[in-house]
Phi, psi and omega in degrees: 000133185278145174093340183264348181263316184273184175240152185262352182073016178296129191237023180277187176248154181289333177078013183275133176224146181296148174264120180293144177091356179297128185264344179061027180215141181283348190275353182267092184291141179080351178272138179296128180250010180290134177205186181267168179297311183302314179292322176293317181290318171309317182273323191257337177260118184239145178311131179094350185290159162268123187238127174245119170251101188257157179152142191243117181066302174247177181059036177263122187271082178303320182302317178301312175304318180295320179296324178293317175300313185301317184276003173054046171295148189222159176061032177282152164257114181267131182236138179193136181299321181223075181297128180234223188296324182297324175284330172300317179298306187292324178286326175294332182274354173088019182276341190247146170248351184209151177230127173247122195202172168242250177290138169227150179165170171274103193304120179085355188236303184164225195269166166264105188283328174294318174298314181303315182300322182290318186284313188278322187247356188049038184253113005273350175209164181297153175238122178279135182234152177221112193251139178221169166286167176306306182299322177303321176288322175301311184295324173301319175297315177298325176296314178300317180290330184266004183053047178263151172288335181195170175228129174282146181214132184269343189284359171277002178301125178069014173270154173271354186294320179299339181281349176250352186231094180300344178283351169273114191239144176281154179210137173277131181298134184275359196253342187228220186272024179084031179300138186273126171241178168244157178233148179240149186279161181289151173245116180235095184295149171290319181226133166247134183239119172233153172252142182221167177290322180204159183202157167277171177293339183264000166105000179289122196244126177245135182227140176218162190098199177302128179254134167262233178241040182296315182301307178305315183291326176295312184290340182273346189275152177283321180225147187227129174249123173257124174248139183222161174295319179207141172278133181233164177285155185302331182290335173297313181294321178297331180295328185225058193296342179289342179278356182280108181269324182234123185277147177306332185302333185259359187263137173261326177214144177244131179233122176274113181216088180302144176068021187290345178274349184308132010273357170290194186224169174233113184304129178090351188244307181201162185269171171290128177274082180305320181308318181302310183299323176291323175296319185298326172306320174288320180292314187288340178296328192243112188300328180287324178289326178296315179296326176292316177301316179297320179297321183282317193255351180233289183294341182276353182244152178288331179180190187294329179302322178290324175303310179302314187289325179295335178285338174057234189287345179306333180290336183302323180282351186249349180295139185273146172279193189246126168219094183291145173276158183288171178246151179236159178261110178276351178087138180255111183248017175283000000 
């Protein structure tokens, strides 16, 4: 694959500057929460935290994961409904001690080899794992967001997952003849990071296309970082309010970072880079190749703006065309 092993010689600067007035708190209504990725991760992601980077198929914020690697955060518990290549990169880089997950793999390709080495060979050290079904993870976030002590779920009936996860417990229903269900504990991340198409500086966040459990994971978290393709004026959000998935009241930091999902995609902005996922299979199988990739594409860069520039013309084949959604009449009652 071209582009991923070599360097392009790009010599520009990333152009990142701190945003004045950022409060780093979700509680100040009307205050701009816009900041840089480096500042958001540096302030809000702490060693030992439980960190959830959510997004389903698209809107997976690789740039945030890379910044966590770049800042050499350690002893993290990584939570994600479908951990894929970004968590393979983060675990291969040594940021995590534990993984909470449902399905995992390199989608459409195969295994996550850095994760497998940590689990199967304890190389370079063991990785603790805690496995659920997809719906089990969603229910854990819902319980965390709702301040519930547990959430009941029927779908573990005749499943083997409870046999490997003692946190999934059987419970007799108190309302009928004692029908047995299973319950899962709440998941309350210290930090949830979500990517979105657009947000305001105060954190009102709009998403369209495939939805995962971004909303639930955000409401369950102690701190929330929203990364978006573009920061827009409040009037843009008000014109289409039903797309607002996460309200600014729960958001601590807003980062405008175009192309932050690569090699994943952002609906309406750019496509999935399938070639990268195929190339990752080769890279991740070899610990030395993985280390070289991290050195060149993460540690060797100041930030994601350099990553984007280094990709050069590769972006041209990923840019999305235009297919506009319809309009509805909300009514003018003024």
